[in-house]
Every structure is written in structure tokens, then in C-alpha cells.
Short mmCIF file of N, CA and C in Angstrom, two decimals:
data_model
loop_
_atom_site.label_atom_id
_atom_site.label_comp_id
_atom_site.label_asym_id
_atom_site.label_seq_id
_atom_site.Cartn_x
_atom_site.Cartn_y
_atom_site.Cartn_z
N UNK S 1 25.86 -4.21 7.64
CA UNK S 1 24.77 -3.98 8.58
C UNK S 1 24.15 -5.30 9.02
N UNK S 2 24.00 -5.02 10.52
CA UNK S 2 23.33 -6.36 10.95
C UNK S 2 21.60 -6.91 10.63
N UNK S 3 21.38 -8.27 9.99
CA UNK S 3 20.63 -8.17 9.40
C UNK S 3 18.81 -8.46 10.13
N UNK S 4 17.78 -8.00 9.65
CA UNK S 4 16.83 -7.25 10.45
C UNK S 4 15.86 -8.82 10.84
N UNK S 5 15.76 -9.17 12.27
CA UNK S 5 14.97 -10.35 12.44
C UNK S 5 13.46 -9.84 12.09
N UNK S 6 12.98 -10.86 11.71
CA UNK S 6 11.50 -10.98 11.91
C UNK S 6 10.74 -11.04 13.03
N UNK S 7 9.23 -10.92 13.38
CA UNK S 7 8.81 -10.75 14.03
C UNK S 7 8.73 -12.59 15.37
N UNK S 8 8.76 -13.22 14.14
CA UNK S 8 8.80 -14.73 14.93
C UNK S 8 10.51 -15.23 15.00
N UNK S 9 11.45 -14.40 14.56
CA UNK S 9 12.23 -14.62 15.02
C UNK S 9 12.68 -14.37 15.90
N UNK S 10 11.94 -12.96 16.53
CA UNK S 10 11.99 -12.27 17.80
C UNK S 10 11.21 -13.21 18.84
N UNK S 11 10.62 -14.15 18.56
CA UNK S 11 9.96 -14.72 19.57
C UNK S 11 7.91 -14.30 19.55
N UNK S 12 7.95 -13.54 18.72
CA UNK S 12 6.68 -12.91 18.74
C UNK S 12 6.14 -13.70 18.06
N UNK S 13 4.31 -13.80 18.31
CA UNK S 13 3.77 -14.27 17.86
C UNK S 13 2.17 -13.72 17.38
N UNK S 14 1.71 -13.28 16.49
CA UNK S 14 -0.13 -13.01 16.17
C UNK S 14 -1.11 -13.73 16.88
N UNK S 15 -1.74 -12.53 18.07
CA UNK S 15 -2.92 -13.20 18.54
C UNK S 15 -3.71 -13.56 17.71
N UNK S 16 -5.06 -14.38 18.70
CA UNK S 16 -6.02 -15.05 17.39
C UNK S 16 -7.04 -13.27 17.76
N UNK S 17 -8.03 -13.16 16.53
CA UNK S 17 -8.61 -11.63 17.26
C UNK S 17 -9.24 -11.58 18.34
N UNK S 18 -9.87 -12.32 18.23
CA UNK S 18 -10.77 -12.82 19.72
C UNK S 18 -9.96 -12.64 20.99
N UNK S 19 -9.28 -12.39 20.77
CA UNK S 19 -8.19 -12.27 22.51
C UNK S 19 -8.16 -11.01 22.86
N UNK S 20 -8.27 -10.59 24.27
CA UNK S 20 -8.52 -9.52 24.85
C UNK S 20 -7.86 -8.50 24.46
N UNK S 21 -7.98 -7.21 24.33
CA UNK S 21 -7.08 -6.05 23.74
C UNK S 21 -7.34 -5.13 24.83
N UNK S 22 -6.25 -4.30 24.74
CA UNK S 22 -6.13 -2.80 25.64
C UNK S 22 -7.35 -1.65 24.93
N UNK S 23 -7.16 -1.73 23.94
CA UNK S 23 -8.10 -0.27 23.30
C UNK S 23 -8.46 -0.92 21.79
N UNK S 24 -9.00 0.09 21.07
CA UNK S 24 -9.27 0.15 19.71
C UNK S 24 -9.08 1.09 19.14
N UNK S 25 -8.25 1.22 17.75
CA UNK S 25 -7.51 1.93 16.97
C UNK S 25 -8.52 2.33 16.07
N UNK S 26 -8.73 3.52 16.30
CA UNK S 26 -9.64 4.15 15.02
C UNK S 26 -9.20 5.68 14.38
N UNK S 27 -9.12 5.55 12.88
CA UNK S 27 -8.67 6.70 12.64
C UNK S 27 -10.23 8.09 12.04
N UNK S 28 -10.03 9.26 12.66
CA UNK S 28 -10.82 9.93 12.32
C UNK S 28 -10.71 10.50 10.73
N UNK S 29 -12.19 10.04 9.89
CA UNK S 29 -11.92 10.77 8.31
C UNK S 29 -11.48 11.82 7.72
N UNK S 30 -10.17 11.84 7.56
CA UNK S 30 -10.01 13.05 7.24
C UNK S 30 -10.45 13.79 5.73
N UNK S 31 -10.56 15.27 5.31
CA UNK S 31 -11.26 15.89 4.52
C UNK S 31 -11.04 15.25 3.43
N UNK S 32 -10.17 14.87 2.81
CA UNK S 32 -9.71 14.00 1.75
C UNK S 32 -10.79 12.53 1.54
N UNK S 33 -11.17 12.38 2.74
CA UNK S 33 -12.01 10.97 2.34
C UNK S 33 -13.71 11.68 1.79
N UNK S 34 -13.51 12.50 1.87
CA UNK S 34 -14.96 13.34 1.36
C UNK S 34 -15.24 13.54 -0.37
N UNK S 35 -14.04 13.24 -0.92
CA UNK S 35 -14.06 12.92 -2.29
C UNK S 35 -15.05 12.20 -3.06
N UNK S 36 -16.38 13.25 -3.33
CA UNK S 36 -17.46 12.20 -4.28
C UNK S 36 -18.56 11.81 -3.32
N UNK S 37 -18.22 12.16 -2.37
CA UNK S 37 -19.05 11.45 -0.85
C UNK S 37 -19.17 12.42 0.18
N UNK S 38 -20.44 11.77 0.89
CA UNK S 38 -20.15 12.93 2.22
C UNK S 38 -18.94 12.64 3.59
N UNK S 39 -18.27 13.95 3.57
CA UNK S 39 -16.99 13.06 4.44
C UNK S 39 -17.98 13.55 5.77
N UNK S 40 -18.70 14.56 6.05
CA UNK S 40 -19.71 14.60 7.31
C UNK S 40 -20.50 13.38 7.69
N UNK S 41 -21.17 12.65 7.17
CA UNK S 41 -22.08 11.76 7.15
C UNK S 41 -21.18 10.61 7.64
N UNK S 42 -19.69 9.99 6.72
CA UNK S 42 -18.72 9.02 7.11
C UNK S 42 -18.18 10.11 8.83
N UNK S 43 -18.18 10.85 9.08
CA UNK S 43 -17.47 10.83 10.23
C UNK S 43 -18.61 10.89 11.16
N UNK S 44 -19.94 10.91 10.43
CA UNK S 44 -21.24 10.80 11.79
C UNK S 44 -21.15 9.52 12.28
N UNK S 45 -20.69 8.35 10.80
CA UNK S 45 -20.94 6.91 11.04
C UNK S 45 -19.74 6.95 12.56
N UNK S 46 -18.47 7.10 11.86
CA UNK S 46 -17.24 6.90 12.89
C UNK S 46 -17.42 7.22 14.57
N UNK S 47 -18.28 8.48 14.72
CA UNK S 47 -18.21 9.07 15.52
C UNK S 47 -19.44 8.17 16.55
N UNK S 48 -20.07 7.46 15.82
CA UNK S 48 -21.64 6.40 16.83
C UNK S 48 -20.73 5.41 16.86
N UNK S 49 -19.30 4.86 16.07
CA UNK S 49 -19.33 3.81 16.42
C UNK S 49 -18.07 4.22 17.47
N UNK S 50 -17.10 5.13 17.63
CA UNK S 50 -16.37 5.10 18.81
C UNK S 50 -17.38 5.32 19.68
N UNK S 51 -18.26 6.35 20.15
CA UNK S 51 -18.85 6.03 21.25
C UNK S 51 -19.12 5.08 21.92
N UNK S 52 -19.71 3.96 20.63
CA UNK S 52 -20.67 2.67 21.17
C UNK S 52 -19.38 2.09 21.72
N UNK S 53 -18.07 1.87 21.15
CA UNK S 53 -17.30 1.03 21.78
C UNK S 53 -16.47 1.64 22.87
N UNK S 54 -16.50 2.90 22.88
CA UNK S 54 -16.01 3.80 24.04
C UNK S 54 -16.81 3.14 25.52
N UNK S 55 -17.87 3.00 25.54
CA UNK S 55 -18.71 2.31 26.56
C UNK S 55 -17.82 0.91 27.17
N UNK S 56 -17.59 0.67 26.53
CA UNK S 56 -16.97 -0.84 26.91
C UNK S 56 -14.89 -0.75 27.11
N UNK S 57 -14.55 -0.22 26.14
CA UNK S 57 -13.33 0.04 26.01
C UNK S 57 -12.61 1.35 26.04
N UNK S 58 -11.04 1.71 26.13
CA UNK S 58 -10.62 3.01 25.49
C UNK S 58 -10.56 3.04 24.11
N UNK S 59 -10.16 4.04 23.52
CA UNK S 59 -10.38 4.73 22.01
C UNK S 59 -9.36 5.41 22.08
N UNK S 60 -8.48 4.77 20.92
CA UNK S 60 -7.32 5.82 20.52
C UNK S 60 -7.50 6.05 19.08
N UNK S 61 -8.19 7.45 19.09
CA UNK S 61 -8.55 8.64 17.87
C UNK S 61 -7.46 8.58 17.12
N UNK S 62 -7.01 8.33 16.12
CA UNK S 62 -6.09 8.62 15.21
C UNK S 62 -6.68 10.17 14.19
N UNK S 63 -5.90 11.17 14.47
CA UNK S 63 -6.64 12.60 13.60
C UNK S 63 -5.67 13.23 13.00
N UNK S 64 -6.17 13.46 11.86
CA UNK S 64 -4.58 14.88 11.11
C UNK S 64 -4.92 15.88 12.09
N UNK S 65 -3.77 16.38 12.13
CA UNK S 65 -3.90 17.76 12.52
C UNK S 65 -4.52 18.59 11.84
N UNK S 66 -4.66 18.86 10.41
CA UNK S 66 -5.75 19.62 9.84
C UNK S 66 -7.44 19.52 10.43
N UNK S 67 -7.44 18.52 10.87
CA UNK S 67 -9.08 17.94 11.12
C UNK S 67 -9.16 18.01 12.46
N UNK S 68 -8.40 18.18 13.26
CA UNK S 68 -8.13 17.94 14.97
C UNK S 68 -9.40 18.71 15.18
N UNK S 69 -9.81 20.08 14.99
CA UNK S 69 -10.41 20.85 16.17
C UNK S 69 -12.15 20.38 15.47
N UNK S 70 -12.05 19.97 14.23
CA UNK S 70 -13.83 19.16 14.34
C UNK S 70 -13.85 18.05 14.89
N UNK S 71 -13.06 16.97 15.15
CA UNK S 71 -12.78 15.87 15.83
C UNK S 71 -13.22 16.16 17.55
N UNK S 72 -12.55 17.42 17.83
CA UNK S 72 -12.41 17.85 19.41
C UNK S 72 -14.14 18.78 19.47
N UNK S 73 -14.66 18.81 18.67
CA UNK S 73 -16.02 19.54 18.76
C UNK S 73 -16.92 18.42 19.23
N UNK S 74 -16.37 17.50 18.39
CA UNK S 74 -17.67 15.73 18.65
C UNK S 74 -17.14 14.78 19.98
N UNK S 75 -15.70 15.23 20.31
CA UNK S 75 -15.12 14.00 21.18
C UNK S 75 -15.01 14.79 22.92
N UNK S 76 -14.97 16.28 22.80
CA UNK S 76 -14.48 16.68 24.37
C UNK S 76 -15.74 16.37 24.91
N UNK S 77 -14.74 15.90 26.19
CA UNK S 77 -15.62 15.29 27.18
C UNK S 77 -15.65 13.93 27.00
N UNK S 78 -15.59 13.31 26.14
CA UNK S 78 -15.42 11.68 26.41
C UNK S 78 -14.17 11.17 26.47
N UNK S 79 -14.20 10.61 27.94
CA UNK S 79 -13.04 10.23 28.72
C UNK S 79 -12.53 9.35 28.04
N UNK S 80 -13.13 8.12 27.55
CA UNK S 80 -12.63 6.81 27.34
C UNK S 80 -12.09 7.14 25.68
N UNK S 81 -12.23 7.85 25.32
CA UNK S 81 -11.31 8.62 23.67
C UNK S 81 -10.78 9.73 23.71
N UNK S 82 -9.30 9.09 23.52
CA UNK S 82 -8.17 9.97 23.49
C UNK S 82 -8.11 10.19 21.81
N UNK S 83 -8.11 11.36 21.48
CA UNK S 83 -7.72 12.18 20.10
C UNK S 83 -6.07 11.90 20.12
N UNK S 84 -5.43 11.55 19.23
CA UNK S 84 -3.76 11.38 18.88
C UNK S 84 -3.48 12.11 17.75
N UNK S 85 -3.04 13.45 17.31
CA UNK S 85 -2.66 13.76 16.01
C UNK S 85 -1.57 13.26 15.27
N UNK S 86 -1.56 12.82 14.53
CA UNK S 86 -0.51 11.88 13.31
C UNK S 86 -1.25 12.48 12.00
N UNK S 87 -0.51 12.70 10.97
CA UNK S 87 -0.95 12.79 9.66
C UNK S 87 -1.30 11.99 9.37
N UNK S 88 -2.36 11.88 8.51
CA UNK S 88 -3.25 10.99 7.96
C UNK S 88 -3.83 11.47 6.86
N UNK S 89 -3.93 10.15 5.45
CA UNK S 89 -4.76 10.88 4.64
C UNK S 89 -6.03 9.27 3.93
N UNK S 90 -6.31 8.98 5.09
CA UNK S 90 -7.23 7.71 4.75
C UNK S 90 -7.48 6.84 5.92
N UNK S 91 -8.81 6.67 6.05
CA UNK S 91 -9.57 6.37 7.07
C UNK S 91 -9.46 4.94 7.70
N UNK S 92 -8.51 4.21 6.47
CA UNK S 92 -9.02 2.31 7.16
C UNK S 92 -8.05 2.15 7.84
N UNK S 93 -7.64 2.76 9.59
CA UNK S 93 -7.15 1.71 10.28
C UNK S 93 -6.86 0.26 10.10
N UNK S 94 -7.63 -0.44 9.89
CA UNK S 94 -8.04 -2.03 9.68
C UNK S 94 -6.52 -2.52 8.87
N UNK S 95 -6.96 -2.20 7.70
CA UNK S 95 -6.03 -2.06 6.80
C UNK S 95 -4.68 -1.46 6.63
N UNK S 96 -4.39 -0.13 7.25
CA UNK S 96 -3.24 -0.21 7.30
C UNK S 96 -2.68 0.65 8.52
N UNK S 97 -3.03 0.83 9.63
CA UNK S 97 -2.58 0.35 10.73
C UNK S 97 -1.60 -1.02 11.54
N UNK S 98 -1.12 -0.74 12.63
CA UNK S 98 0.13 -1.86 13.15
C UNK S 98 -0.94 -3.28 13.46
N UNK S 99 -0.27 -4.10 12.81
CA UNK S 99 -0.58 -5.40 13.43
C UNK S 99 0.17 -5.61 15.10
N UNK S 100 -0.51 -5.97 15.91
CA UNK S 100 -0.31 -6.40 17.38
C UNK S 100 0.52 -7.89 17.42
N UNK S 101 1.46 -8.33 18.31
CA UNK S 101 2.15 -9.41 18.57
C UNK S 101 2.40 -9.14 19.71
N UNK S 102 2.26 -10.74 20.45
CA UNK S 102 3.31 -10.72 21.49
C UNK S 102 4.06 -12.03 21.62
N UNK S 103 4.61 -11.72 22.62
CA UNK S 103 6.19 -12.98 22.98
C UNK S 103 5.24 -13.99 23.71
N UNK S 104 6.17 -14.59 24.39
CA UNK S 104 5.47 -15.76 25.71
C UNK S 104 5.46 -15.43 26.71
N UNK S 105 5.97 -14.04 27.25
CA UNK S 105 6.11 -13.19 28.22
C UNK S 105 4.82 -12.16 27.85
N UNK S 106 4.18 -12.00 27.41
CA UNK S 106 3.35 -11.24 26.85
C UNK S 106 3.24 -9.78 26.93
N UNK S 107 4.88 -9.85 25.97
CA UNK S 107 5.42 -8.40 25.76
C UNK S 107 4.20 -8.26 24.28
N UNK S 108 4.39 -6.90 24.02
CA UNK S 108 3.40 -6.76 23.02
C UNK S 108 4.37 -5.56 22.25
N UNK S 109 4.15 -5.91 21.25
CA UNK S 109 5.36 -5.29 20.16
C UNK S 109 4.16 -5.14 18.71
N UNK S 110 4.41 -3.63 18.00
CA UNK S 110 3.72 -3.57 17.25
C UNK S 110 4.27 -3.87 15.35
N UNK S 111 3.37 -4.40 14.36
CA UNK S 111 4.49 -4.79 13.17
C UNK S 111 3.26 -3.91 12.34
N UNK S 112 4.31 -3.44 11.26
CA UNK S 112 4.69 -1.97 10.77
C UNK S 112 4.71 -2.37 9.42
N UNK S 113 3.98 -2.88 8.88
CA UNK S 113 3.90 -3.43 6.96
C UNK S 113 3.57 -2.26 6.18
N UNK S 114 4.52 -2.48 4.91
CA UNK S 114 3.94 -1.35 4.44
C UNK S 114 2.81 -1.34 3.55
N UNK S 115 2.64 -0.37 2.84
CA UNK S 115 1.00 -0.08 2.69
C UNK S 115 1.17 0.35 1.56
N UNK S 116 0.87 -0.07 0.13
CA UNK S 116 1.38 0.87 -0.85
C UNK S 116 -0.28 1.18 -1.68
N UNK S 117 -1.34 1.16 -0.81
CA UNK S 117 -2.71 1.56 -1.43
C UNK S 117 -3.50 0.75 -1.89
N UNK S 118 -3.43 0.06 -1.31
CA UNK S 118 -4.28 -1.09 -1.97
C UNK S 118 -3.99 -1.19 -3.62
N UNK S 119 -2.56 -1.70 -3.50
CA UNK S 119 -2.36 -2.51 -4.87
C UNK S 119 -2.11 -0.79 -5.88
N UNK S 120 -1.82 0.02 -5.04
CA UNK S 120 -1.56 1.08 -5.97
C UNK S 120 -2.48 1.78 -6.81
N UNK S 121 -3.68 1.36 -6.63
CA UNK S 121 -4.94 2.07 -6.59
C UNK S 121 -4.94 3.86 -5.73
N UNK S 122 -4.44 3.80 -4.66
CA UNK S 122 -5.16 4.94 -4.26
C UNK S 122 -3.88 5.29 -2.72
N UNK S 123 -2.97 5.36 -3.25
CA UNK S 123 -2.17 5.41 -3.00
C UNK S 123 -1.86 6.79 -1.57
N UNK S 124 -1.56 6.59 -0.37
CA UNK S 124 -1.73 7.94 0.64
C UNK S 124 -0.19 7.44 1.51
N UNK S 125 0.62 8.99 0.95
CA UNK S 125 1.78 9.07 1.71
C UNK S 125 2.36 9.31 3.06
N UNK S 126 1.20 9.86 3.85
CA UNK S 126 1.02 10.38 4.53
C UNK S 126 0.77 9.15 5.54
N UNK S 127 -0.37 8.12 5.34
CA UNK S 127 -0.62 7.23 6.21
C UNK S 127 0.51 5.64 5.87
N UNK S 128 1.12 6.03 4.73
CA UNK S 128 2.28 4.78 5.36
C UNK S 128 3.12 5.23 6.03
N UNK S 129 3.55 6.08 7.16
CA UNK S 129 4.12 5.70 8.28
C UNK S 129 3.04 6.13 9.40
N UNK S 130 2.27 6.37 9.21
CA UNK S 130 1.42 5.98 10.59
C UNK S 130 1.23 4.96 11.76
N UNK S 131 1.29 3.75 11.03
CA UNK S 131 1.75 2.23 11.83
C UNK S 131 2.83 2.96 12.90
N UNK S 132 3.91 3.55 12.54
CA UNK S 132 5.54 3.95 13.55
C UNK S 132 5.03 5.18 14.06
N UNK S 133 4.36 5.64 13.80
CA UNK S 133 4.15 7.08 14.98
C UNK S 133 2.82 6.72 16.01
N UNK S 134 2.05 5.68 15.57
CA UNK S 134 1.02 5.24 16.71
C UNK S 134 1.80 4.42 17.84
N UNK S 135 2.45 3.44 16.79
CA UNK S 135 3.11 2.69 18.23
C UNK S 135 4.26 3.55 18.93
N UNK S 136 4.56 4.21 18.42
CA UNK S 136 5.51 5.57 19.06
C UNK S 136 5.09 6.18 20.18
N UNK S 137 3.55 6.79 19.92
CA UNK S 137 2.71 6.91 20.83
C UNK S 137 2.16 6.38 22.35
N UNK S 138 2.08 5.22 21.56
CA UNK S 138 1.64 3.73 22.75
C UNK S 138 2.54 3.59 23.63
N UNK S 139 3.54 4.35 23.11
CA UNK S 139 5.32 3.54 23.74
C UNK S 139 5.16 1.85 23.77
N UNK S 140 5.09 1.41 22.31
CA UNK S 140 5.04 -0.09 22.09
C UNK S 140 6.21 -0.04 20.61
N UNK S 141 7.15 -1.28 20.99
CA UNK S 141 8.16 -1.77 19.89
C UNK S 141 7.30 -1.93 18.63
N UNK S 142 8.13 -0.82 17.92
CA UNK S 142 7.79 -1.16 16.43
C UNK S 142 8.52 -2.17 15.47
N UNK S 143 8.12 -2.93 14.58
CA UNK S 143 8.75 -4.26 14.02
C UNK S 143 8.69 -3.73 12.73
N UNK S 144 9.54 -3.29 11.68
CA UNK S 144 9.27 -3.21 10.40
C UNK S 144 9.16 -4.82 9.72
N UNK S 145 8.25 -4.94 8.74
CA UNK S 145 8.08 -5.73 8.20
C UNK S 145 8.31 -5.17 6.71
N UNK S 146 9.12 -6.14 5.63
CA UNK S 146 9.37 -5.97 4.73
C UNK S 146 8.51 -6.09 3.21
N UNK S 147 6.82 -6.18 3.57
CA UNK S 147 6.54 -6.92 2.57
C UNK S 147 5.01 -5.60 2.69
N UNK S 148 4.31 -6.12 1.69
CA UNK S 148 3.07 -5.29 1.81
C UNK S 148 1.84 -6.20 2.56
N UNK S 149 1.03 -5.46 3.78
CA UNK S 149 -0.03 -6.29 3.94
C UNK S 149 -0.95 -5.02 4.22
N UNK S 150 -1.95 -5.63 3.96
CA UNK S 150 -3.46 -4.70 4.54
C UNK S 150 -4.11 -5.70 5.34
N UNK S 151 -3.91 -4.94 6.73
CA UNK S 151 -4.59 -5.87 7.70
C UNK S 151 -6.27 -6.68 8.12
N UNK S 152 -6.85 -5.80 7.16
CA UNK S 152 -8.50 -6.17 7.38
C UNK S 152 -8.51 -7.27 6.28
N UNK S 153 -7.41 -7.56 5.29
CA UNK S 153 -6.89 -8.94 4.77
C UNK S 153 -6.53 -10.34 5.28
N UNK S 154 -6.58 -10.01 6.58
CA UNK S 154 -5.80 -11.11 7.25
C UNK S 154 -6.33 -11.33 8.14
N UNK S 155 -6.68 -12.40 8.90
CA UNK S 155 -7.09 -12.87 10.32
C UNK S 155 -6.41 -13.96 10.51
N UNK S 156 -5.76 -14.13 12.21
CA UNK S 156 -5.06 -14.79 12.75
C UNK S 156 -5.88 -15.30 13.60
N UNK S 157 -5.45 -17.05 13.84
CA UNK S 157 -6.07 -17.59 14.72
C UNK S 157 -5.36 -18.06 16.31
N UNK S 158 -4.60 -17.51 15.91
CA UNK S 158 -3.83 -17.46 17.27
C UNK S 158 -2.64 -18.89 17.84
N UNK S 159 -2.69 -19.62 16.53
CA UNK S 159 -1.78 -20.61 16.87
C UNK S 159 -0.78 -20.88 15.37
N UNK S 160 -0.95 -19.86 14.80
CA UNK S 160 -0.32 -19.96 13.62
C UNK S 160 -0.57 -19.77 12.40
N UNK S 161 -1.63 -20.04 12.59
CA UNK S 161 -2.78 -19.79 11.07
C UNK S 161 -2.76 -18.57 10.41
N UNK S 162 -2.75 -18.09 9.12
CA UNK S 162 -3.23 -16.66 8.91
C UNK S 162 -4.21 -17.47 8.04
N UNK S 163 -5.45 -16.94 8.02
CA UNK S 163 -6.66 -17.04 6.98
C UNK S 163 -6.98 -16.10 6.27
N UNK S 164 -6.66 -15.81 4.73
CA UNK S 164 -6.64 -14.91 3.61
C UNK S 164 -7.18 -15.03 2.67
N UNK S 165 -7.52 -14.84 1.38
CA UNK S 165 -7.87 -14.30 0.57
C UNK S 165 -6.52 -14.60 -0.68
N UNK S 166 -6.79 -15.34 -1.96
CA UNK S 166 -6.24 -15.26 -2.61
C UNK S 166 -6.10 -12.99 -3.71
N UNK S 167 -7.20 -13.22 -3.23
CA UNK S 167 -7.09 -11.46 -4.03
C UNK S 167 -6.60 -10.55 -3.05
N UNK S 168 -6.03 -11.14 -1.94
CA UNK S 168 -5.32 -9.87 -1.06
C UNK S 168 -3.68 -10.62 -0.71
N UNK S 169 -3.66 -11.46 -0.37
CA UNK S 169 -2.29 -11.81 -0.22
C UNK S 169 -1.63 -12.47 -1.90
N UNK S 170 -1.86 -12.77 -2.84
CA UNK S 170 -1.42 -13.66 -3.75
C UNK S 170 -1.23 -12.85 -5.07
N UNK S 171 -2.44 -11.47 -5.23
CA UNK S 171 -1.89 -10.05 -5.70
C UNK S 171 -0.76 -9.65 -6.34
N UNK S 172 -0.35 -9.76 -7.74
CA UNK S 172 1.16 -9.46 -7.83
C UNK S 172 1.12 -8.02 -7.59
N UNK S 173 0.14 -6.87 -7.25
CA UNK S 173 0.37 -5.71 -7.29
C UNK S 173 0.68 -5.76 -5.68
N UNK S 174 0.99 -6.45 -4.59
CA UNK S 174 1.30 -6.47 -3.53
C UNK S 174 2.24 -7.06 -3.04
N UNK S 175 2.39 -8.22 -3.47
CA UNK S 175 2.81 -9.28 -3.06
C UNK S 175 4.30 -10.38 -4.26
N UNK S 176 4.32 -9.27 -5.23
CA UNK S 176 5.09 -9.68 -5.70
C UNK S 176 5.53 -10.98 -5.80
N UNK S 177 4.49 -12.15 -6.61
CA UNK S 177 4.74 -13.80 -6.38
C UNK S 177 5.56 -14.41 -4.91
N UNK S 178 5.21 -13.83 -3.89
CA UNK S 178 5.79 -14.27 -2.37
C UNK S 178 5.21 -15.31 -2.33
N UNK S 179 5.02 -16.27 -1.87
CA UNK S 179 4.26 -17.57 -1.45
C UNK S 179 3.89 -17.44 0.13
N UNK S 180 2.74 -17.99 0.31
CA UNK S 180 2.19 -17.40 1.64
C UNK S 180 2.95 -18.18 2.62
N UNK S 181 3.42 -19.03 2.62
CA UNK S 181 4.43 -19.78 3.54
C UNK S 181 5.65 -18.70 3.40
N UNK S 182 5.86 -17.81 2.84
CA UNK S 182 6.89 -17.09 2.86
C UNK S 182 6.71 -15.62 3.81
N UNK S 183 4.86 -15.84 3.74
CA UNK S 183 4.96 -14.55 4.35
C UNK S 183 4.68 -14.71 5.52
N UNK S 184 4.37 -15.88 5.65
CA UNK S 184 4.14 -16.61 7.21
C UNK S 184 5.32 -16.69 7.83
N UNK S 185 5.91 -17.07 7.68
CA UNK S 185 7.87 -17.14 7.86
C UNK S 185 8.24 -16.04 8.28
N UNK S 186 7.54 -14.16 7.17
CA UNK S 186 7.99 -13.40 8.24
C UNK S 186 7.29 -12.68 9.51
N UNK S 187 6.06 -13.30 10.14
CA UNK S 187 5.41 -12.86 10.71
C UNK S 187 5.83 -13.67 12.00
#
């Protein structure tokens, strides 16, 4: 089998965040995040903050289908948020949602890391393939990446840099002694 390029071998590259985006990826809480907590109260928070950024931008709702029709009680009628059903069983987009890239052509291709729970803590089967059915959605190239990342771990500065966290990238429950020049290599 022919063997699988990386995302910078494709020519792609990590904006810095600060660079303009099409929408914002937010996933709605599903009942499961209500464990010990109010999952009403976390989806009152969710629900002021797509609005607030609905004003300015689009909103792509990430919702289980179990949760769809309370999602569609708080969201019909607002144009600028589109509801998307994908299974889901955990709320941090940030974290493990598609990282964004583009080429020098400013194709935009989405990368697809996997997610194994934050270090195997809390583990949701359901939302590691979510990354491939959003960008499925988008109709945007999905990039598997071979390694574990949680994206609200990482910030890119847009010329190469990733700026991290020794307790999120360096992790043997993630990261399996990789060296960050290694994981830079596959991004």
C-alpha cells in the first residue's frame, strides 16, 4: 500500500488563529455531558455564546441526533446556525474537532487526529470520528493524522510555530515519547 503523506507534505500548512475563518465549529451538549452537572444550564451557556457569535459569523451546530429536536427548540429561526447531526458524545469541539490547513493556493483541507480522551481519562467513541463526518459535511479534504492531538492544546502561529504545553503534547498517555519536532514534521 501506498504510503500516507502528511499534511505538509501535501503542501499544507496551519494558519496562525487570528486569520480569517468561514464559520465556527461548535458542538451542542449532549445528555451525557449532564453527568454530576447541569447539562441544561451548560447548553444555556452554549446556546448565548452561538448567538453572540452568530451576529458576526455562521455557526455550524454540531448535535447527536438523540438531542437534535431540543437543539431545534433554542436554534429555529436563526439563520446564521445551521444544526448538523453527527453522533456525538462530548462537548469540546476545541479539542477534538478537525484542525484547518491550507496550501499556497488557499485550498483548505481539514486534519483528522485522533482523540483517545484526554489521555484516556474519559474516553467517547462516538466523537473520535467526528473530525471525518464534519469535514464530510463541509465538503472539505479530510487528512488523517496518525498521532493523538487535542486541539485547544495547540496554537499555531501561522509560520510554523506550534506553541504547547509540555502536559499536553509531551504526555506519554498521548504522545507516546514522540518529540515535538516529530510532530511538527507531521503537520
Amino acid at each position: 500500500p501506498a504510503e500516507q503523506q502528511t499534511p505538509r507534505e501535501l503542501g499544507y500548512s496551519v494558519p496562525g488563529r487570528f486569520v480569517e475563518h468561514a464559520c465556527t465549529l461548535i458542538t451542542w451538549p449532549p445528555r451525557e455531558e449532564g453527568v454530576m452537572t447541569s447539562v441544561e444550564g451548560f447548553r444555556d451557556e452554549v446556546e448565548a455564546t452561538a448567538l453572540a457569535i452568530a451576529r458576526f459569523e455562521p455557526v455550524v451546530m454540531v448535535v447527536d441526533p438523540k438531542d437534535a429536536d431540543a437543539a431545534r427548540q433554542r436554534f429555529d429561526g436563526q439563520g446564521n446556525i445551521e444544526l448538523v447531526e453527527i453522533p456525538v458524545d462530548c462537548c469540546w469541539m476545541r479539542d477534538n474537532g478537525p484542525i484547518f490547513v491550507r496550501d499556497k493556493d488557499n485550498n483548505v483541507a481539514g486534519v483528522h487526529f485522533e482523540f483517545n480522551g484526554w489521555g484516556g481519562r474519559s474516553p467517547h467513541a462516538a466523537t473520535r470520528e467526528m473530525p471525518a463526518r464534519i469535514l464530510d459535511h463541509l465538503g472539505i479534504r479530510s487528512l488523517r493524522a496518525d498521532f493523538i492531538c487535542e486541539g485547544g492544546g495547540v496554537s499555531f502561529d501561522g509560520e510554523g510555530t506550534v506553541i504547547t504545553t509540555e502536559q499536553v503534547m509531551r504526555n506519554p498517555n498521548r504522545y507516546d515519547g514522540q518529540s515535538m519536532r516529530q510532530v511538527e514534521q507531521k503537520l
